Amino acid sequence: MPERRTVALVTLGCARNEVDSEELAGRLEADGWQLVEDAADADVAVVNTCGFVEAAKKDSVDALLEANDLKGHGRTQAVVAVGCMAERYGKELAEALPEADGVLGFDDYANISDRLQTILNGGIHAAHTPRDRRKLLPISPVERQGAGTEVAIPGHGPADLPEGVAPASGPRAPLRRRLDGSPVASVKLASGCDRRCSFCAIPSFRGSFISRRPSDVLNETRWLAEQGVKEIMLVSENNTSYGKDLGDIRLLEALLPELAEVDGIERVRVSYLQPAEMRPGLIDVLTSTPKVAPYFDLSFQHSAPGVLRAMRRFGDTDRFLELLDTIRGKAPEAGVRSNFIVGFPGESEADLAELERFLNHARLDAIGVFGYSDEEGTEAATYDNKLDEDVVAERLAHISRLAEELVSQRAEERVGETVRVLVESVDGEEGVQGRAAHQAPETDGQVLLTGGAGLSVGRMVEAKVVGTEGVDLVAEPLQGSYAGSEEAGR
């Protein structure tokens, strides 16, 4: 019997890319490829790239070059780029990075096995010519669902597969293969974005907004629960728009309680919320539904009205603070995180002071700060009133220091609280670590559980916060408080 072809998937970027990698893994395994963790053990190393900002693009190129270095020293025979950077630049990336044996766009995903086999056999699959993917779907959101079957949309694979196609397959198995054993998994709610923020190029290569059917999201969640997943995180470019192309902008409010009732799921988390699109009904569901985390990943980006208008966004300091007051009036323990851009073209010292005013009053649990840099193909890149790089760097350092102080203070406010912690790692040296409802994976800190002997990965436990280490919490488990109570996930 011939030796099975082996492939490794190296994933960079956001949780949406992680879902895409697991969809690619499902397709490849269904076609007979053996998935391996280490690129050095693979015939083909597939690097799922990120094309969001310069730093992410550099990381993607570094990962491709690192994989290329394996060729000639082990099993690896080919290195292939997929993902956002490959989709965004296509032929340009292939010419600039000849070390990559293939550059595949989203349209290649359905035939990923054939593409890799061609490359492995020494053939050439021409890199695609990038195009504005916003133009592939109808302008009217409600007309997109039918057209969506003709356009490649990563993460929107069919929910039902024949027997034997995916691990533990059955009537609910999606086109997906888990690449790790974490008790947490992301579920794609939608793809693309209809917003036109002047600094963001994502819609041009991810396309217009299109929702997945609620039945597909539910089926995938059931399948993940069968794989041992305890927490799902709903991801997309803009979750607050979910359902608008299905005829019901309030569809998320109806879907969340159904997801929370899936047997085996202990926590449902929603990411990527637009402040301008938050509505009272959604806030109510997020703050009152058992097993739905009262967690608000709000994309503020700034709070000075002039800067926000230049960004093609809405709101200001006072309106944002009112939104936070509304949320905390319903759930005082709610977690809130956000990202901010400093040094945007035209940002004045008064604008920066306004952002500081917001941050000092917002009591955010996690803050990401980025210095502005031109992003190719965006409106902001054409603006004339750019700040000097030194000024941007200085403002970035200043706001980053402030953010670090503020999130540490917010963590200290939680001392004395009782939190529900999902155990994610048990290590002899590091101890027992997990996350509370206000902490998303990888971005918002963690909980260090003292006296957690006997706890295992995937357990949900109540614990009392007794201290902090920066943004991280230190907590003591409460005896007899494991998962199963009516308030699980809150």
Short mmCIF file of C-alpha atoms in Angstrom, two decimals:
data_model
loop_
_atom_site.label_atom_id
_atom_site.label_comp_id
_atom_site.label_asym_id
_atom_site.label_seq_id
_atom_site.Cartn_x
_atom_site.Cartn_y
_atom_site.Cartn_z
CA MET A 1 0.00 0.00 0.00
CA PRO A 2 1.48 3.41 -0.95
CA GLU A 3 2.45 5.74 1.87
CA ARG A 4 -0.19 8.36 2.61
CA ARG A 5 0.44 11.93 1.57
CA THR A 6 1.06 14.16 4.56
CA VAL A 7 0.17 17.82 5.04
CA ALA A 8 0.63 20.35 7.85
CA LEU A 9 -1.41 23.53 8.26
CA VAL A 10 0.33 26.55 9.80
CA THR A 11 -2.23 29.18 10.79
CA LEU A 12 -1.56 32.88 11.35
CA GLY A 13 -3.91 35.73 12.13
CA CYS A 14 -7.36 35.73 13.64
CA ALA A 15 -9.85 33.11 14.81
CA ARG A 16 -11.59 33.30 11.43
CA ASN A 17 -8.42 31.97 9.84
CA GLU A 18 -8.36 29.13 12.36
CA VAL A 19 -11.83 28.08 11.23
CA ASP A 20 -10.75 28.27 7.58
CA SER A 21 -7.73 26.05 8.33
CA GLU A 22 -9.95 23.44 9.96
CA GLU A 23 -12.25 23.51 6.92
CA LEU A 24 -9.23 22.94 4.66
CA ALA A 25 -8.12 20.13 6.99
CA GLY A 26 -11.56 18.51 6.66
CA ARG A 27 -11.39 18.64 2.88
CA LEU A 28 -7.87 17.23 2.77
CA GLU A 29 -8.51 14.42 5.22
CA ALA A 30 -11.68 13.48 3.34
CA ASP A 31 -9.53 13.07 0.22
CA GLY A 32 -7.00 10.82 1.91
CA TRP A 33 -4.33 13.19 3.16
CA GLN A 34 -2.76 12.53 6.55
CA LEU A 35 -2.68 15.61 8.76
CA VAL A 36 0.44 16.15 10.85
CA GLU A 37 1.23 18.88 13.37
CA ASP A 38 4.86 19.60 12.46
CA ALA A 39 5.64 21.05 9.02
CA ALA A 40 8.91 19.10 9.06
CA ASP A 41 6.90 15.86 8.99
CA ALA A 42 4.73 16.94 6.05
CA ASP A 43 5.11 16.46 2.32
CA VAL A 44 3.35 19.81 1.92
CA ALA A 45 3.34 22.70 4.38
CA VAL A 46 0.28 24.93 3.91
CA VAL A 47 0.65 28.38 5.50
CA ASN A 48 -2.68 30.13 6.10
CA THR A 49 -1.54 33.76 5.93
CA CYS A 50 -2.89 36.98 7.37
CA GLY A 51 -3.11 40.13 5.25
CA PHE A 52 -4.53 42.60 7.75
CA VAL A 53 -1.65 44.89 8.78
CA GLU A 54 2.05 45.14 7.97
CA ALA A 55 3.19 43.26 11.08
CA ALA A 56 0.84 40.36 10.29
CA LYS A 57 2.00 40.29 6.68
CA LYS A 58 5.61 40.14 7.84
CA ASP A 59 4.79 37.24 10.16
CA SER A 60 3.16 35.44 7.24
CA VAL A 61 6.20 35.89 5.02
CA ASP A 62 8.49 34.75 7.85
CA ALA A 63 6.37 31.61 8.31
CA LEU A 64 6.58 30.83 4.60
CA LEU A 65 10.35 31.29 4.58
CA GLU A 66 10.73 29.16 7.71
CA ALA A 67 8.71 26.38 6.09
CA ASN A 68 10.77 26.73 2.90
CA ASP A 69 13.97 26.18 4.91
CA LEU A 70 12.71 22.66 5.69
CA LYS A 71 12.89 21.63 2.06
CA GLY A 72 15.93 19.46 1.41
CA HIS A 73 16.44 18.75 5.12
CA GLY A 74 13.51 16.47 5.81
CA ARG A 75 10.24 15.28 4.37
CA THR A 76 8.90 18.66 3.23
CA GLN A 77 8.80 18.96 -0.53
CA ALA A 78 6.51 21.94 -1.09
CA VAL A 79 5.33 25.10 0.66
CA VAL A 80 1.98 26.62 -0.29
CA ALA A 81 0.46 29.96 0.75
CA VAL A 82 -3.28 30.29 1.30
CA GLY A 83 -5.37 32.74 3.32
CA CYS A 84 -5.92 36.48 3.25
CA MET A 85 -2.46 37.56 2.12
CA ALA A 86 -2.49 35.01 -0.70
CA GLU A 87 -5.99 36.10 -1.72
CA ARG A 88 -5.17 39.78 -1.50
CA TYR A 89 -1.92 39.77 -3.48
CA GLY A 90 -2.01 36.60 -5.62
CA LYS A 91 0.48 36.87 -8.48
CA GLU A 92 2.27 39.76 -6.80
CA LEU A 93 3.02 37.59 -3.76
CA ALA A 94 4.09 34.68 -5.97
CA GLU A 95 6.56 36.90 -7.83
CA ALA A 96 7.91 38.53 -4.67
CA LEU A 97 8.23 35.24 -2.82
CA PRO A 98 9.44 32.53 -5.20
CA GLU A 99 10.16 30.33 -2.20
CA ALA A 100 6.42 29.54 -2.13
CA ASP A 101 5.65 26.69 -4.52
CA GLY A 102 2.06 27.81 -4.79
CA VAL A 103 -0.14 30.80 -3.92
CA LEU A 104 -3.79 29.75 -3.71
CA GLY A 105 -6.79 32.05 -3.35
CA PHE A 106 -10.20 31.35 -1.84
CA ASP A 107 -11.50 30.04 -5.17
CA ASP A 108 -9.01 27.16 -4.87
CA TYR A 109 -10.27 25.95 -1.49
CA ALA A 110 -12.96 23.62 -2.88
CA ASN A 111 -10.25 21.84 -4.91
CA ILE A 112 -7.45 22.13 -2.36
CA SER A 113 -6.51 18.45 -2.57
CA ASP A 114 -6.04 18.53 -6.36
CA ARG A 115 -4.10 21.79 -6.13
CA LEU A 116 -1.66 20.40 -3.55
CA GLN A 117 -1.23 17.16 -5.48
CA THR A 118 -0.39 19.09 -8.65
CA ILE A 119 2.22 21.14 -6.81
CA LEU A 120 3.62 18.07 -5.04
CA ASN A 121 4.02 16.35 -8.41
CA GLY A 122 6.13 19.26 -9.64
CA GLY A 123 3.37 20.93 -11.61
CA ILE A 124 2.50 24.61 -11.50
CA HIS A 125 -0.84 26.05 -10.52
CA ALA A 126 -0.90 29.70 -11.57
CA ALA A 127 -1.41 32.19 -8.76
CA HIS A 128 -4.74 33.93 -9.07
CA THR A 129 -5.28 37.53 -10.12
CA PRO A 130 -6.71 39.43 -7.14
CA ARG A 131 -10.10 41.07 -7.52
CA ASP A 132 -12.41 43.12 -5.35
CA ARG A 133 -14.54 40.40 -3.78
CA ARG A 134 -17.19 42.93 -2.78
CA LYS A 135 -18.29 42.89 -6.42
CA LEU A 136 -18.94 39.13 -6.49
CA LEU A 137 -22.20 39.30 -4.53
CA PRO A 138 -25.32 41.43 -5.13
CA ILE A 139 -25.38 44.88 -3.56
CA SER A 140 -28.65 44.10 -1.80
CA PRO A 141 -27.92 41.86 1.23
CA VAL A 142 -31.19 39.91 0.89
CA GLU A 143 -30.23 38.83 -2.63
CA ARG A 144 -26.88 37.33 -1.56
CA GLN A 145 -27.94 33.99 -0.08
CA GLY A 146 -28.73 32.33 -3.40
CA ALA A 147 -25.71 33.87 -5.10
CA GLY A 148 -23.49 32.78 -2.21
CA THR A 149 -23.55 29.17 -3.42
CA GLU A 150 -21.66 30.25 -6.55
CA VAL A 151 -18.96 32.26 -4.77
CA ALA A 152 -16.13 30.76 -2.72
CA ILE A 153 -16.67 31.84 0.89
CA PRO A 154 -14.25 30.17 3.33
CA GLY A 155 -15.92 28.69 6.37
CA HIS A 156 -19.31 28.34 4.68
CA GLY A 157 -18.92 24.71 3.66
CA PRO A 158 -21.93 22.35 3.66
CA ALA A 159 -23.11 21.30 7.10
CA ASP A 160 -24.10 17.74 6.09
CA LEU A 161 -21.66 15.22 4.63
CA PRO A 162 -21.96 11.55 3.69
CA GLU A 163 -21.03 8.95 6.29
CA GLY A 164 -17.28 8.69 6.84
CA VAL A 165 -16.24 12.04 5.36
CA ALA A 166 -15.29 13.80 8.58
CA PRO A 167 -14.15 12.55 12.01
CA ALA A 168 -17.12 11.28 14.05
CA SER A 169 -19.21 12.11 11.02
CA GLY A 170 -22.95 11.83 10.92
CA PRO A 171 -25.93 13.98 10.12
CA ARG A 172 -24.41 16.95 11.98
CA ALA A 173 -20.76 16.70 10.89
CA PRO A 174 -19.51 19.85 9.13
CA LEU A 175 -16.75 20.05 6.59
CA ARG A 176 -14.20 20.59 9.33
CA ARG A 177 -11.46 18.71 11.16
CA ARG A 178 -10.22 19.96 14.52
CA LEU A 179 -6.50 20.70 14.60
CA ASP A 180 -6.09 20.78 18.39
CA GLY A 181 -7.73 19.40 21.50
CA SER A 182 -8.67 22.71 23.09
CA PRO A 183 -12.02 22.86 24.90
CA VAL A 184 -12.64 26.11 23.01
CA ALA A 185 -13.48 26.44 19.32
CA SER A 186 -14.51 29.28 17.05
CA VAL A 187 -17.62 29.02 14.90
CA LYS A 188 -17.97 31.26 11.88
CA LEU A 189 -21.23 33.19 12.00
CA ALA A 190 -20.73 35.14 8.78
CA SER A 191 -18.06 36.32 6.36
CA GLY A 192 -17.22 39.66 4.81
CA CYS A 193 -18.19 43.18 5.76
CA ASP A 194 -20.34 45.94 4.29
CA ARG A 195 -18.83 48.73 6.36
CA ARG A 196 -16.39 51.07 4.66
CA CYS A 197 -13.98 52.12 7.41
CA SER A 198 -11.38 54.30 5.72
CA PHE A 199 -8.41 52.45 7.29
CA CYS A 200 -9.51 48.87 6.55
CA ALA A 201 -8.90 46.79 3.43
CA ILE A 202 -10.56 43.59 4.68
CA PRO A 203 -13.84 43.91 2.70
CA SER A 204 -11.92 44.10 -0.57
CA PHE A 205 -10.45 40.61 -0.14
CA ARG A 206 -12.99 39.01 2.21
CA GLY A 207 -15.99 40.32 0.27
CA SER A 208 -19.43 41.59 1.17
CA PHE A 209 -21.23 40.43 4.28
CA ILE A 210 -23.02 37.09 4.08
CA SER A 211 -24.50 35.16 7.00
CA ARG A 212 -24.42 31.43 7.51
CA ARG A 213 -27.79 29.78 8.01
CA PRO A 214 -28.73 29.33 11.69
CA SER A 215 -29.15 25.58 11.10
CA ASP A 216 -25.55 25.35 9.86
CA VAL A 217 -24.24 27.21 12.89
CA LEU A 218 -26.28 24.97 15.21
CA ASN A 219 -25.19 21.78 13.47
CA GLU A 220 -21.55 22.75 13.66
CA THR A 221 -21.90 23.62 17.34
CA ARG A 222 -23.48 20.22 18.04
CA TRP A 223 -20.65 18.51 16.19
CA LEU A 224 -18.03 20.47 18.13
CA ALA A 225 -19.72 19.53 21.40
CA GLU A 226 -19.39 15.89 20.34
CA GLN A 227 -15.66 16.53 19.89
CA GLY A 228 -15.41 17.67 23.52
CA VAL A 229 -15.67 21.44 23.01
CA LYS A 230 -17.10 23.31 26.00
CA GLU A 231 -16.97 26.91 24.78
CA ILE A 232 -17.74 28.24 21.33
CA MET A 233 -16.79 31.71 20.15
CA LEU A 234 -18.87 33.17 17.34
CA VAL A 235 -16.64 34.99 14.87
CA SER A 236 -17.05 37.08 11.73
CA GLU A 237 -15.98 40.51 10.55
CA ASN A 238 -19.13 42.00 12.12
CA ASN A 239 -21.43 39.85 14.24
CA THR A 240 -23.93 42.65 14.87
CA SER A 241 -24.95 42.48 11.19
CA TYR A 242 -25.83 38.79 11.40
CA GLY A 243 -29.13 37.97 9.74
CA LYS A 244 -29.59 41.17 7.73
CA ASP A 245 -29.20 39.20 4.50
CA LEU A 246 -31.56 36.51 5.84
CA GLY A 247 -34.34 39.03 6.38
CA ASP A 248 -34.02 39.38 10.15
CA ILE A 249 -31.41 41.66 11.75
CA ARG A 250 -32.48 40.28 15.16
CA LEU A 251 -31.62 36.70 14.22
CA LEU A 252 -28.63 36.59 16.58
CA GLU A 253 -30.91 37.28 19.54
CA ALA A 254 -32.93 34.17 18.61
CA LEU A 255 -29.91 31.99 17.82
CA LEU A 256 -27.91 32.57 21.01
CA PRO A 257 -30.35 30.81 23.41
CA GLU A 258 -30.50 27.83 21.01
CA LEU A 259 -26.73 27.54 20.93
CA ALA A 260 -26.58 27.77 24.72
CA GLU A 261 -28.94 24.79 24.97
CA VAL A 262 -26.69 22.48 22.90
CA ASP A 263 -25.83 19.49 25.09
CA GLY A 264 -22.22 19.71 26.29
CA ILE A 265 -21.71 23.41 25.59
CA GLU A 266 -20.99 25.38 28.76
CA ARG A 267 -20.32 28.82 27.34
CA VAL A 268 -21.20 30.78 24.21
CA ARG A 269 -19.15 33.89 23.47
CA VAL A 270 -19.78 36.53 20.80
CA SER A 271 -16.87 38.53 19.37
CA TYR A 272 -16.53 41.44 16.92
CA LEU A 273 -19.43 43.76 17.78
CA GLN A 274 -19.90 47.18 16.17
CA PRO A 275 -20.87 49.87 18.73
CA ALA A 276 -22.98 51.75 16.16
CA GLU A 277 -25.05 48.61 15.52
CA MET A 278 -25.68 47.57 19.13
CA ARG A 279 -29.39 47.32 19.90
CA PRO A 280 -31.27 46.91 23.19
CA GLY A 281 -32.52 43.40 22.39
CA LEU A 282 -29.02 42.10 21.71
CA ILE A 283 -27.69 43.64 24.92
CA ASP A 284 -30.55 41.97 26.82
CA VAL A 285 -29.77 38.53 25.41
CA LEU A 286 -26.02 38.89 26.00
CA THR A 287 -26.53 39.94 29.62
CA SER A 288 -29.34 37.63 30.70
CA THR A 289 -29.10 34.28 28.87
CA PRO A 290 -27.65 31.39 30.92
CA LYS A 291 -24.41 30.05 29.37
CA VAL A 292 -24.07 33.11 27.12
CA ALA A 293 -21.08 35.11 28.33
CA PRO A 294 -21.86 38.76 29.16
CA TYR A 295 -18.91 39.70 27.00
CA PHE A 296 -18.69 42.72 24.68
CA ASP A 297 -15.89 42.89 22.12
CA LEU A 298 -16.73 46.41 20.95
CA SER A 299 -14.75 47.93 18.11
CA PHE A 300 -14.50 51.56 19.25
CA GLN A 301 -11.21 52.41 17.42
CA HIS A 302 -11.24 55.98 18.84
CA SER A 303 -13.61 58.29 20.69
CA ALA A 304 -12.86 61.77 19.28
CA PRO A 305 -15.74 62.54 16.89
CA GLY A 306 -13.54 64.20 14.27
CA VAL A 307 -11.22 61.21 14.07
CA LEU A 308 -14.15 58.79 13.97
CA ARG A 309 -15.74 60.67 11.07
CA ALA A 310 -12.45 60.54 9.16
CA MET A 311 -12.45 56.81 9.84
CA ARG A 312 -16.01 56.62 8.39
CA ARG A 313 -17.30 55.54 11.78
CA PHE A 314 -19.85 56.86 14.23
CA GLY A 315 -20.07 57.80 17.91
CA ASP A 316 -18.14 59.82 20.46
CA THR A 317 -16.90 59.57 24.03
CA ASP A 318 -20.20 60.31 25.73
CA ARG A 319 -22.27 57.99 23.55
CA PHE A 320 -19.78 55.18 24.06
CA LEU A 321 -19.82 55.69 27.81
CA GLU A 322 -23.63 55.64 27.76
CA LEU A 323 -23.50 52.30 25.95
CA LEU A 324 -21.16 50.89 28.59
CA ASP A 325 -23.41 52.20 31.37
CA THR A 326 -26.38 50.44 29.76
CA ILE A 327 -24.48 47.17 29.56
CA ARG A 328 -23.21 47.32 33.14
CA GLY A 329 -26.63 48.38 34.40
CA LYS A 330 -27.87 44.99 33.25
CA ALA A 331 -24.71 42.97 34.06
CA PRO A 332 -22.22 44.72 36.38
CA GLU A 333 -19.74 41.86 35.88
CA ALA A 334 -19.80 42.14 32.08
CA GLY A 335 -16.47 42.00 30.29
CA VAL A 336 -15.61 44.65 27.70
CA ARG A 337 -12.61 44.81 25.38
CA SER A 338 -11.74 47.06 22.46
CA ASN A 339 -9.05 48.13 20.02
CA PHE A 340 -7.88 51.65 19.24
CA ILE A 341 -5.84 53.34 16.52
CA VAL A 342 -3.68 56.30 17.50
CA GLY A 343 -1.88 58.69 15.17
CA PHE A 344 -4.64 58.58 12.56
CA PRO A 345 -4.26 61.28 9.86
CA GLY A 346 -5.39 64.59 11.27
CA GLU A 347 -5.49 63.41 14.89
CA SER A 348 -4.80 66.46 17.08
CA GLU A 349 -3.52 66.61 20.64
CA ALA A 350 -7.07 67.48 21.67
CA ASP A 351 -8.32 64.33 19.93
CA LEU A 352 -5.75 62.28 21.80
CA ALA A 353 -6.85 63.89 25.08
CA GLU A 354 -10.45 62.96 24.24
CA LEU A 355 -9.42 59.35 23.73
CA GLU A 356 -7.65 59.43 27.09
CA ARG A 357 -10.84 60.79 28.69
CA PHE A 358 -12.79 57.86 27.33
CA LEU A 359 -10.24 55.26 28.38
CA ASN A 360 -10.04 56.66 31.91
CA HIS A 361 -13.80 56.34 32.34
CA ALA A 362 -14.55 53.20 30.32
CA ARG A 363 -13.16 50.56 32.73
CA LEU A 364 -12.25 48.19 29.92
CA ASP A 365 -10.99 44.70 30.74
CA ALA A 366 -8.67 44.49 27.73
CA ILE A 367 -7.33 47.14 25.37
CA GLY A 368 -5.45 46.74 22.12
CA VAL A 369 -3.59 49.80 20.80
CA PHE A 370 -2.17 50.19 17.31
CA GLY A 371 -0.25 52.99 15.68
CA TYR A 372 -1.66 54.11 12.35
CA SER A 373 0.15 53.15 9.17
CA ASP A 374 -1.06 53.37 5.58
CA GLU A 375 -2.82 50.27 4.35
CA GLU A 376 -2.67 49.78 0.60
CA GLY A 377 -5.97 50.33 -1.20
CA THR A 378 -7.71 52.18 1.63
CA GLU A 379 -9.19 55.66 1.61
CA ALA A 380 -7.07 56.77 4.58
CA ALA A 381 -3.90 56.02 2.62
CA THR A 382 -4.84 58.90 0.31
CA TYR A 383 -5.27 61.44 3.13
CA ASP A 384 -2.87 64.39 3.12
CA ASN A 385 -2.69 65.25 6.81
CA LYS A 386 -0.47 62.37 7.92
CA LEU A 387 1.42 62.57 11.20
CA ASP A 388 5.17 62.00 11.36
CA GLU A 389 6.14 58.43 12.22
CA ASP A 390 7.90 59.67 15.36
CA VAL A 391 4.70 61.35 16.55
CA VAL A 392 2.68 58.21 15.90
CA ALA A 393 5.23 56.09 17.77
CA GLU A 394 5.22 58.49 20.72
CA ARG A 395 1.43 58.48 20.95
CA LEU A 396 1.35 54.71 20.62
CA ALA A 397 3.78 54.30 23.50
CA HIS A 398 1.88 56.79 25.65
CA ILE A 399 -1.57 55.26 25.15
CA SER A 400 -0.17 51.73 25.47
CA ARG A 401 1.28 52.59 28.89
CA LEU A 402 -2.02 54.10 29.95
CA ALA A 403 -3.93 51.05 28.68
CA GLU A 404 -1.69 48.70 30.65
CA GLU A 405 -2.31 50.65 33.84
CA LEU A 406 -6.06 50.79 33.27
CA VAL A 407 -6.60 47.10 32.55
CA SER A 408 -4.55 46.24 35.64
CA GLN A 409 -6.79 48.54 37.69
CA ARG A 410 -9.88 46.92 36.18
CA ALA A 411 -8.55 43.48 37.10
CA GLU A 412 -8.06 44.66 40.69
CA GLU A 413 -11.72 45.72 40.78
CA ARG A 414 -12.64 42.07 40.29
CA VAL A 415 -10.92 40.93 43.50
CA GLY A 416 -13.65 39.39 45.64
CA GLU A 417 -15.85 38.44 42.67
CA THR A 418 -16.93 34.87 42.03
CA VAL A 419 -16.12 33.86 38.47
CA ARG A 420 -16.80 30.75 36.41
CA VAL A 421 -13.54 29.50 34.96
CA LEU A 422 -13.11 27.11 32.04
CA VAL A 423 -9.92 25.13 32.71
CA GLU A 424 -7.71 25.19 29.61
CA SER A 425 -4.37 23.88 30.80
CA VAL A 426 -3.03 21.85 33.71
CA ASP A 427 0.75 21.98 33.95
CA GLY A 428 3.09 20.83 36.68
CA GLU A 429 5.10 24.07 36.53
CA GLU A 430 2.54 26.61 35.36
CA GLY A 431 -0.31 25.24 37.47
CA VAL A 432 -3.97 25.30 36.48
CA GLN A 433 -4.99 28.04 34.06
CA GLY A 434 -8.28 28.98 32.53
CA ARG A 435 -10.53 31.87 31.56
CA ALA A 436 -13.55 33.55 33.08
CA ALA A 437 -16.56 34.82 31.14
CA HIS A 438 -14.96 38.26 30.63
CA GLN A 439 -11.81 36.80 29.03
CA ALA A 440 -11.65 35.68 25.40
CA PRO A 441 -8.95 33.27 24.21
CA GLU A 442 -5.47 34.71 23.67
CA THR A 443 -6.45 38.37 23.96
CA ASP A 444 -7.86 39.15 27.40
CA GLY A 445 -5.69 37.57 30.05
CA GLN A 446 -6.42 34.45 32.07
CA VAL A 447 -7.22 33.09 35.51
CA LEU A 448 -4.55 31.32 37.55
CA LEU A 449 -6.28 28.80 39.84
CA THR A 450 -4.57 28.10 43.14
CA GLY A 451 -5.34 24.87 44.94
CA GLY A 452 -6.82 23.40 41.77
CA ALA A 453 -5.51 19.87 42.29
CA GLY A 454 -7.71 17.33 40.61
CA LEU A 455 -9.08 19.72 38.01
CA SER A 456 -8.85 18.67 34.36
CA VAL A 457 -8.93 20.50 31.06
CA GLY A 458 -12.48 21.28 30.00
CA ARG A 459 -13.92 21.52 33.52
CA MET A 460 -15.95 24.57 34.45
CA VAL A 461 -15.39 25.67 38.03
CA GLU A 462 -16.52 28.51 40.22
CA ALA A 463 -13.71 30.40 41.90
CA LYS A 464 -13.24 33.46 44.07
CA VAL A 465 -10.81 36.09 42.82
CA VAL A 466 -8.17 36.69 45.49
CA GLY A 467 -5.50 38.63 43.61
CA THR A 468 -4.16 39.87 40.28
CA GLU A 469 -1.00 39.72 38.18
CA GLY A 470 -1.43 42.60 35.76
CA VAL A 471 -4.47 41.78 33.63
CA ASP A 472 -4.52 38.17 34.91
CA LEU A 473 -6.60 37.09 37.88
CA VAL A 474 -5.60 34.76 40.70
CA ALA A 475 -8.54 32.76 42.06
CA GLU A 476 -9.32 29.96 44.51
CA PRO A 477 -11.80 27.26 43.38
CA LEU A 478 -14.91 26.93 45.51
CA GLN A 479 -15.49 23.35 46.59
CA GLY A 480 -18.36 21.55 44.88
CA SER A 481 -18.85 24.29 42.30
CA TYR A 482 -18.24 22.48 39.01
CA ALA A 483 -20.32 22.85 35.85
CA GLY A 484 -23.99 22.06 35.91
CA SER A 485 -25.63 24.95 37.76
CA GLU A 486 -28.33 27.04 36.12
CA GLU A 487 -25.94 29.96 35.97
CA ALA A 488 -23.23 28.12 34.03
CA GLY A 489 -21.23 30.47 31.85
CA ARG A 490 -22.26 33.64 33.67
#
